[in-house]
Coordinates of C-alpha atoms and ligand atoms in Angstrom, one line a residue:
M253 CA 66.7 72.8 64.8
T254 CA 63.2 74.0 64.2
M255 CA 63.7 73.7 60.5
L256 CA 64.9 70.1 60.8
R257 CA 61.9 69.2 63.0
T258 CA 59.5 70.7 60.5
L259 CA 61.1 68.7 57.7
I260 CA 60.7 65.5 59.7
W261 CA 57.1 66.3 60.4
F262 CA 56.5 66.8 56.7
A263 CA 58.2 63.5 55.9
V264 CA 56.1 61.7 58.6
A265 CA 52.8 63.3 57.3
A266 CA 53.7 62.4 53.7
V267 CA 54.4 58.8 54.6
A268 CA 51.1 58.6 56.6
M269 CA 49.2 60.0 53.6
L270 CA 50.8 57.6 51.1
G271 CA 50.0 54.8 53.5
A272 CA 46.4 55.8 53.7
V273 CA 46.1 56.1 50.0
W274 CA 47.8 52.7 49.6
L275 CA 45.4 51.1 52.1
A276 CA 42.3 52.7 50.4
E277 CA 43.4 51.3 47.1
R278 CA 43.7 47.8 48.6
P279 CA 40.5 47.3 50.7
G280 CA 40.2 44.3 52.9
N281 CA 38.2 43.0 55.9
V282 CA 39.4 42.0 59.3
I283 CA 37.4 39.6 61.5
V284 CA 38.2 39.1 65.1
E285 CA 36.4 36.5 67.2
W286 CA 37.1 36.2 70.9
R287 CA 34.9 34.5 73.6
G288 CA 31.6 35.2 72.0
W289 CA 32.7 38.7 70.7
R290 CA 33.0 39.3 67.0
L291 CA 34.6 42.3 65.4
D292 CA 34.1 42.7 61.7
T293 CA 35.7 45.8 60.2
S294 CA 38.0 47.1 57.5
V295 CA 41.8 47.2 57.7
G296 CA 41.8 51.1 57.6
V297 CA 39.4 51.5 60.6
L298 CA 41.5 48.9 62.6
L299 CA 44.7 50.9 61.9
V300 CA 43.0 54.1 63.0
G301 CA 41.9 52.4 66.2
V302 CA 45.4 51.1 66.9
V303 CA 47.0 54.5 66.4
F304 CA 44.3 56.0 68.7
L305 CA 45.1 53.5 71.5
I306 CA 48.8 54.3 71.3
L307 CA 48.2 58.0 71.5
L308 CA 45.9 57.5 74.5
G309 CA 48.6 55.4 76.2
V310 CA 51.2 58.1 75.7
A311 CA 48.8 60.8 76.9
L312 CA 48.1 58.8 80.1
W313 CA 51.8 58.3 80.7
L314 CA 52.5 62.0 80.4
L315 CA 49.6 62.8 82.8
Y316 CA 51.0 60.4 85.3
R317 CA 54.5 61.9 85.1
W318 CA 53.1 65.4 85.5
I319 CA 51.0 64.4 88.6
V320 CA 53.9 62.6 90.3
G321 CA 56.7 65.1 89.4
A322 CA 54.8 68.4 89.7
P323 CA 54.9 69.2 93.5
G324 CA 58.7 68.8 93.7
A325 CA 59.3 71.0 90.7
F326 CA 56.8 73.5 91.9
L327 CA 58.4 73.7 95.4
E328 CA 61.8 74.0 93.9
G329 CA 60.8 76.9 91.7
W330 CA 59.2 78.6 94.7
G331 CA 62.3 78.2 96.9
E332 CA 64.4 79.5 94.1
S333 CA 62.3 82.6 93.7
R334 CA 62.3 83.1 97.5
R335 CA 66.1 83.0 97.5
R336 CA 66.2 85.4 94.6
R337 CA 63.9 87.8 96.3
G338 CA 66.0 87.5 99.4
Y339 CA 69.2 88.4 97.6
R340 CA 67.4 91.3 95.9
E341 CA 66.3 92.6 99.3
L342 CA 69.9 92.2 100.5
T343 CA 71.3 94.1 97.5
Q344 CA 68.7 96.9 97.9
G345 CA 69.5 97.1 101.6
L346 CA 73.3 97.4 100.9
A347 CA 72.6 100.1 98.3
A348 CA 70.5 101.9 100.9
V349 CA 73.4 101.7 103.4
A350 CA 75.7 103.1 100.8
A351 CA 73.2 105.9 100.1
G352 CA 73.0 106.6 103.8
D353 CA 69.2 105.8 104.0
G354 CA 68.9 103.9 107.4
A355 CA 65.2 103.4 107.4
E356 CA 65.1 102.0 103.9
A357 CA 68.1 99.7 104.7
Q358 CA 66.4 98.4 107.8
R359 CA 63.2 97.5 105.9
H360 CA 65.2 95.6 103.3
A361 CA 67.2 93.9 106.1
R362 CA 64.1 92.7 107.8
K363 CA 62.7 91.2 104.5
A364 CA 66.0 89.6 103.6
E365 CA 66.1 88.0 107.0
Q366 CA 62.7 86.4 106.4
L367 CA 63.5 85.2 102.9
L368 CA 67.1 84.0 103.4
S369 CA 68.4 81.3 105.7
E370 CA 71.8 83.0 105.8
P371 CA 72.0 84.9 109.0
A372 CA 75.6 86.0 108.6
L373 CA 74.9 88.1 105.5
T374 CA 71.7 89.6 106.8
L375 CA 73.3 90.4 110.1
L376 CA 75.9 92.6 108.5
L377 CA 73.1 94.5 106.7
S378 CA 71.1 94.7 109.9
A379 CA 74.1 96.0 111.9
Q380 CA 74.8 98.7 109.3
A381 CA 71.2 99.7 109.0
A382 CA 70.9 100.0 112.8
Q383 CA 74.1 102.1 112.9
L384 CA 72.7 104.4 110.3
N385 CA 69.5 104.8 112.3
G386 CA 71.5 105.6 115.4
D387 CA 70.2 102.4 117.0
R388 CA 73.2 101.5 119.1
D389 CA 71.7 98.6 120.9
G390 CA 70.4 97.1 117.6
A391 CA 73.9 97.4 116.0
N392 CA 75.6 95.9 119.1
R393 CA 73.2 93.0 119.0
A394 CA 73.8 92.3 115.4
F395 CA 77.6 92.7 115.7
K396 CA 77.6 90.3 118.7
A397 CA 75.5 87.8 116.8
M398 CA 78.2 88.0 114.1
L399 CA 80.8 86.7 116.6
E400 CA 79.0 83.4 116.5
D401 CA 79.7 82.9 112.9
E402 CA 83.3 82.0 112.1
Q403 CA 83.5 83.9 108.9
M404 CA 81.7 87.0 110.2
A405 CA 83.4 87.2 113.6
F406 CA 86.2 89.5 112.4
L407 CA 83.8 91.9 110.9
G408 CA 81.7 91.8 114.0
L409 CA 84.7 92.7 116.1
R410 CA 85.5 95.6 113.8
G411 CA 82.0 97.0 114.3
L412 CA 82.2 96.4 118.1
I413 CA 85.6 98.2 118.3
A414 CA 84.3 101.3 116.5
Q415 CA 81.1 101.2 118.7
S416 CA 83.1 100.9 122.0
L417 CA 85.3 103.8 120.9
R418 CA 82.3 105.9 120.1
D419 CA 81.0 105.2 123.5
G420 CA 84.3 106.2 125.0
N421 CA 84.8 102.7 126.5
Q422 CA 88.5 102.2 125.8
A423 CA 89.0 99.1 127.9
Q424 CA 86.2 97.4 126.0
A425 CA 87.6 98.5 122.7
L426 CA 91.0 97.2 123.7
D427 CA 89.5 93.8 124.6
Y428 CA 87.8 93.5 121.2
A429 CA 91.0 94.7 119.4
E430 CA 93.0 92.0 121.1
R431 CA 90.5 89.4 120.0
A432 CA 90.6 90.7 116.4
F433 CA 94.4 90.6 116.6
A434 CA 94.3 87.0 117.7
L435 CA 92.1 86.2 114.7
K436 CA 94.0 88.1 112.0
P437 CA 97.3 89.5 113.2
Q438 CA 98.4 90.3 109.7
T439 CA 95.6 92.9 109.1
P440 CA 97.0 96.4 109.1
W441 CA 94.1 98.2 110.8
V442 CA 94.0 95.6 113.6
V443 CA 97.7 96.1 114.3
H444 CA 97.5 99.9 114.1
S445 CA 94.4 100.3 116.2
L446 CA 95.6 97.8 118.9
F447 CA 99.0 99.6 119.0
D448 CA 97.3 103.1 119.3
M449 CA 94.9 101.8 122.0
Q450 CA 97.7 100.3 124.1
A451 CA 99.7 103.5 123.8
Q452 CA 96.7 105.6 124.8
L453 CA 96.3 103.4 127.9
R454 CA 100.1 103.8 128.6
Q455 CA 100.7 100.1 128.2
W456 CA 104.1 100.7 126.7
H457 CA 105.4 97.1 126.9
A458 CA 102.2 95.7 125.3
A459 CA 102.4 98.3 122.6
Q460 CA 106.0 97.3 122.0
D461 CA 104.9 93.6 121.6
T462 CA 102.2 94.6 119.1
L463 CA 104.8 96.7 117.2
D464 CA 107.2 93.8 117.0
A465 CA 104.5 91.5 115.7
G466 CA 103.5 94.1 113.1
M467 CA 107.1 94.4 112.0
R468 CA 107.5 90.7 111.8
R469 CA 104.5 90.4 109.5
K470 CA 105.6 93.5 107.5
V471 CA 102.5 95.4 108.4
V472 CA 104.8 98.1 109.8
S473 CA 107.9 99.1 107.8
A474 CA 111.3 98.7 109.5
D475 CA 111.9 102.5 109.4
R476 CA 108.5 103.3 110.9
G477 CA 109.0 100.6 113.5
R478 CA 112.4 102.0 114.5
T479 CA 110.9 105.5 115.1
L480 CA 107.9 104.2 117.0
R481 CA 110.1 102.0 119.2
A482 CA 112.3 105.1 120.0
L483 CA 109.2 107.0 121.1
L484 CA 108.0 104.2 123.2
L485 CA 111.4 104.2 124.9
V486 CA 111.0 108.0 125.5
E487 CA 107.7 107.2 127.3
R488 CA 109.3 104.4 129.3
S489 CA 112.2 106.8 130.2
R490 CA 109.7 109.4 131.5
A491 CA 107.9 106.8 133.5
A492 CA 111.2 105.6 135.0
E493 CA 112.3 109.1 135.9
H494 CA 108.8 109.7 137.4
D495 CA 109.4 106.7 139.6
G496 CA 112.8 108.0 140.7
H497 CA 114.9 105.6 138.6
D498 CA 117.1 108.2 137.0
A499 CA 119.8 105.7 135.8
D500 CA 117.2 103.6 134.0
A501 CA 115.6 106.6 132.6
L502 CA 118.9 107.7 131.1
G503 CA 119.6 104.3 129.7
L504 CA 116.2 104.1 128.0
A505 CA 116.7 107.6 126.6
R506 CA 120.1 106.7 125.2
E507 CA 118.7 103.6 123.5
A508 CA 116.0 105.8 122.0
F509 CA 118.5 108.3 120.7
G510 CA 120.5 105.4 119.1
L511 CA 117.4 104.5 117.2
A512 CA 115.9 107.9 116.2
P513 CA 118.1 110.9 116.8
E514 CA 116.1 112.8 114.2
R515 CA 113.1 113.0 116.5
I516 CA 113.2 116.2 118.6
A517 CA 111.5 114.6 121.5
V518 CA 114.1 111.9 121.6
T519 CA 117.0 114.4 121.5
S520 CA 115.6 116.7 124.2
R521 CA 114.8 113.7 126.5
L522 CA 118.3 112.4 126.4
A523 CA 119.9 115.9 126.7
A524 CA 117.7 116.9 129.6
L525 CA 118.6 113.7 131.5
Q526 CA 122.3 114.2 130.7
I527 CA 122.1 117.8 132.1
K528 CA 120.3 116.5 135.2
A529 CA 123.0 113.9 135.7
G530 CA 125.6 116.7 135.5
D531 CA 127.1 115.4 132.2
R532 CA 127.0 118.8 130.3
K533 CA 129.6 117.7 127.8
R534 CA 127.6 114.8 126.6
A535 CA 124.4 116.8 126.6
T536 CA 126.1 119.4 124.3
K537 CA 127.2 116.6 121.9
T538 CA 123.7 115.1 121.9
L539 CA 122.1 118.5 121.2
E540 CA 124.6 119.3 118.4
R541 CA 123.8 116.0 116.7
G542 CA 120.1 116.5 117.1
W543 CA 120.3 120.1 115.8
T544 CA 122.0 118.9 112.6
L545 CA 119.0 116.5 112.0
A546 CA 116.1 118.5 113.3
P547 CA 116.6 122.0 114.9
H548 CA 114.0 123.2 117.4
P549 CA 113.8 126.0 120.0
D550 CA 113.6 123.5 122.9
L551 CA 117.0 122.1 121.8
A552 CA 118.5 125.7 121.7
A553 CA 117.2 126.3 125.2
L554 CA 118.8 123.1 126.5
Y555 CA 122.0 124.0 124.7
L556 CA 122.2 127.3 126.5
E557 CA 121.4 125.5 129.8
A558 CA 124.1 122.9 129.2
S559 CA 126.7 125.7 128.5
G560 CA 126.0 127.2 131.9
E561 CA 126.7 130.7 130.5
S562 CA 124.7 133.6 131.8
D563 CA 126.5 136.5 130.1
P564 CA 124.4 137.6 127.1
L565 CA 127.5 138.1 124.8
K566 CA 128.9 134.7 125.7
R567 CA 125.5 133.2 125.1
V568 CA 125.6 134.6 121.6
S569 CA 128.8 132.8 120.9
V570 CA 127.4 129.6 122.4
M571 CA 124.4 129.9 120.1
Q572 CA 126.7 130.5 117.2
R573 CA 128.4 127.2 117.8
L574 CA 125.1 125.4 117.7
A575 CA 123.7 127.3 114.7
A576 CA 126.9 126.5 112.8
R577 CA 125.6 122.9 112.7
K578 CA 122.9 123.9 110.3
P579 CA 123.6 127.6 109.4
D580 CA 120.9 128.1 106.8
D581 CA 118.0 126.7 108.7
M582 CA 115.3 129.1 109.8
E583 CA 115.5 127.8 113.4
S584 CA 119.3 128.6 113.5
H585 CA 118.6 132.2 112.4
L586 CA 115.8 132.5 114.9
A587 CA 117.9 131.1 117.8
L588 CA 120.7 133.6 116.9
A589 CA 118.2 136.4 116.5
Q590 CA 116.9 135.7 120.0
A591 CA 120.4 135.6 121.5
T592 CA 121.6 138.7 119.8
L593 CA 118.4 140.6 120.7
E594 CA 119.0 139.7 124.3
A595 CA 122.6 140.9 124.0
G596 CA 121.5 144.2 122.4
L597 CA 123.2 143.5 119.1
W598 CA 120.5 145.1 117.0
G599 CA 122.2 144.9 113.6
E600 CA 123.0 141.2 114.0
A601 CA 119.4 140.5 115.3
R602 CA 117.9 142.3 112.3
R603 CA 120.1 140.4 109.8
H604 CA 119.1 137.0 111.3
L605 CA 115.4 137.9 111.4
E606 CA 115.5 139.0 107.8
A607 CA 117.3 135.8 106.9
A608 CA 114.7 133.7 108.9
G609 CA 111.7 135.5 107.5
G610 CA 112.5 135.7 103.8
S611 CA 110.0 137.4 101.6
N612 CA 106.9 136.4 103.6
P613 CA 107.9 136.3 107.3
P614 CA 105.7 134.2 109.6
V615 CA 104.1 135.4 112.9
R616 CA 107.1 134.7 115.1
V617 CA 109.5 136.7 112.9
C618 CA 107.1 139.7 112.7
R619 CA 106.7 139.7 116.5
M620 CA 110.5 139.6 117.0
M621 CA 110.9 142.4 114.5
A622 CA 108.4 144.5 116.4
E623 CA 110.3 143.8 119.6
L624 CA 113.6 144.7 117.9
E625 CA 112.1 148.0 116.5
E626 CA 110.8 148.9 120.0
R627 CA 114.1 148.2 121.8
A628 CA 116.5 149.4 119.2
A629 CA 114.9 152.6 117.9
A630 CA 111.8 153.1 119.9
D631 CA 110.0 153.8 116.6
P632 CA 106.2 153.4 117.4
A633 CA 105.1 153.5 113.8
K634 CA 107.4 150.6 112.8
V635 CA 106.4 148.6 115.8
R636 CA 102.7 149.0 114.9
D637 CA 103.6 148.1 111.3
W638 CA 105.2 144.8 112.3
L639 CA 102.4 143.9 114.8
A640 CA 99.9 144.5 112.0
R641 CA 101.9 142.3 109.7
A642 CA 102.0 139.6 112.4
A643 CA 98.2 139.5 112.4
E644 CA 98.2 138.7 108.6
A645 CA 101.4 136.6 108.5
P646 CA 101.6 132.9 107.7
A647 CA 101.3 130.6 110.7
D648 CA 104.5 129.5 112.5
K649 CA 105.9 126.1 112.7
A650 CA 104.3 124.2 115.6
W651 CA 103.6 120.7 116.9
R652 CA 101.1 119.4 114.4
C653 CA 99.5 116.0 114.1
T654 CA 100.2 114.4 110.7
A655 CA 97.1 112.2 111.1
C656 CA 94.5 114.8 112.0
G657 CA 96.2 118.1 111.5
A658 CA 95.5 119.2 115.1
H659 CA 97.8 121.9 116.6
H660 CA 99.5 121.2 120.0
E661 CA 101.3 123.6 122.4
A662 CA 103.8 120.9 123.4
W663 CA 105.0 117.5 122.1
H664 CA 103.0 114.4 123.2
S665 CA 103.6 110.9 122.1
V666 CA 99.8 110.4 121.7
C667 CA 97.8 113.1 119.8
E668 CA 95.2 114.4 122.1
S669 CA 92.7 115.0 119.4
C670 CA 92.8 111.8 117.3
G671 CA 94.7 109.4 119.6
A672 CA 97.4 108.4 117.1
F673 CA 100.8 107.6 118.5
G674 CA 104.0 109.3 117.3
T675 CA 102.3 111.6 114.8
L676 CA 103.2 115.0 116.2
H677 CA 105.9 116.8 114.1
W678 CA 107.4 120.3 114.2
R679 CA 105.9 121.7 111.0
A680 CA 104.3 124.7 109.4
P681 CA 100.7 124.2 108.5
G682 CA 100.0 122.5 105.2
T683 CA 103.4 121.0 104.9
Y684 CA 102.5 117.7 106.5
G685 CA 101.3 114.8 104.5
Q686 CA 97.7 113.9 105.1
I687 CA 98.1 110.2 104.7
L688 CA 94.9 108.5 105.7
P689 CA 94.6 105.1 104.1
P690 CA 91.0 105.0 102.9
G691 CA 88.8 102.8 104.9
S692 CA 91.6 101.3 106.9
A693 CA 90.2 102.1 110.3
P694 CA 87.0 102.1 112.3
R695 CA 86.1 105.8 112.6
P696 CA 86.2 108.3 114.2
A697 CA 87.5 108.4 117.8
I698 CA 90.9 107.0 117.3
G699 CA 93.8 107.6 115.0
M700 CA 94.7 104.3 113.3
T701 CA 97.1 106.1 111.2
A702 CA 100.1 106.3 113.5
M703 CA 102.2 103.9 111.5
N704 CA 101.2 105.2 108.1
T705 CA 102.2 108.8 108.5
V706 CA 105.4 110.4 107.3
S707 CA 108.3 110.4 109.7
G708 CA 110.8 113.1 110.5
G709 CA 110.7 116.5 112.3
Ligands
ZN113 ZN1 96.0 113.8 115.6

């Protein structure tokens, strides 16, 4: 391009030079007379004059264009640079948030706010900066202001939910979660947190509605939905029994058992109500089915209760019937060890404890071994030995939350430490899957993971 332009300039200059030479070789005079003026000059000078006038005209035209067009172009450039600086502040602010530097983030947020006329974007940064600085009111103000903007309202609600939970204001959090659910009912964290909150507030029917909506939109898998529905029925059955409606309670428990017989809480609920209603035969059947799927000491205790036997030897044969449903399971051996120990069958008890404990017996087996040694042989050295081993032994199976790992003495539908629903399973430590979907939930007060955790137990 430049090359071509240079060539053209050379050509023009060459033509001009040739023209000048041509004119110089052919001198001539020009005389102009106009209203008493007389111009007497050579052709060369006249041509130079004409060229000069043309150049002057062009220069004046360019000057005019610059004067008229300049302010607009100038302002445009200024606005552009202002926006660019605004976005730079925004970017730096977000980087500061990511780095956890609240003060830096707030400084950039304030500058971005001045430079940009996009409140929605700067609000998000302001809210996050305020949160980092522990400025609760500032964060709340920013989140609430986001509700005004259609595109940012959902994000604002998410911030407000987390904030309300941190403040321990569950009713407020539920209100925001319901609004978020109305806006985007297909978003997993919204469904999960709304469901957990409703369960925590014991709104079983509302939780059921949320669960149904989540299953319709495939946010909750059919399998997970089935289990959660069964556990909601267990809670409703408890409430019905508490209100004195035993028949309703039994009906709800039966429905739950039809859905999730593999959940210990479901099996024990139905069996307990069947025993209470005097239907021991059905209770026995319920417990045998439940034991096959998920054996647990509570089920063994209910089975003995349903048998009505009080003679220790007969209780051993009762327990043998139940254990036969899952003969190799540790819980079967432990239940038989307990029954034989109570019946004074030391050899049998030892055999089952050894089978239950394997090469590295857990605490419960060590303690029962100590009890066995004490009662069978009264050998203090062996008792001490087993008690010492118990102190070092691997932890027993217990009710553990698959969402937060917390340990619980008894089963609850809602984890007391993280608030997740249906996450308590009968497990040894470390055997549960820690399935926390990254960034799927406002942290930290509540377990939004209820529907993402593994089932069973
Ligand atoms: Zn938990």
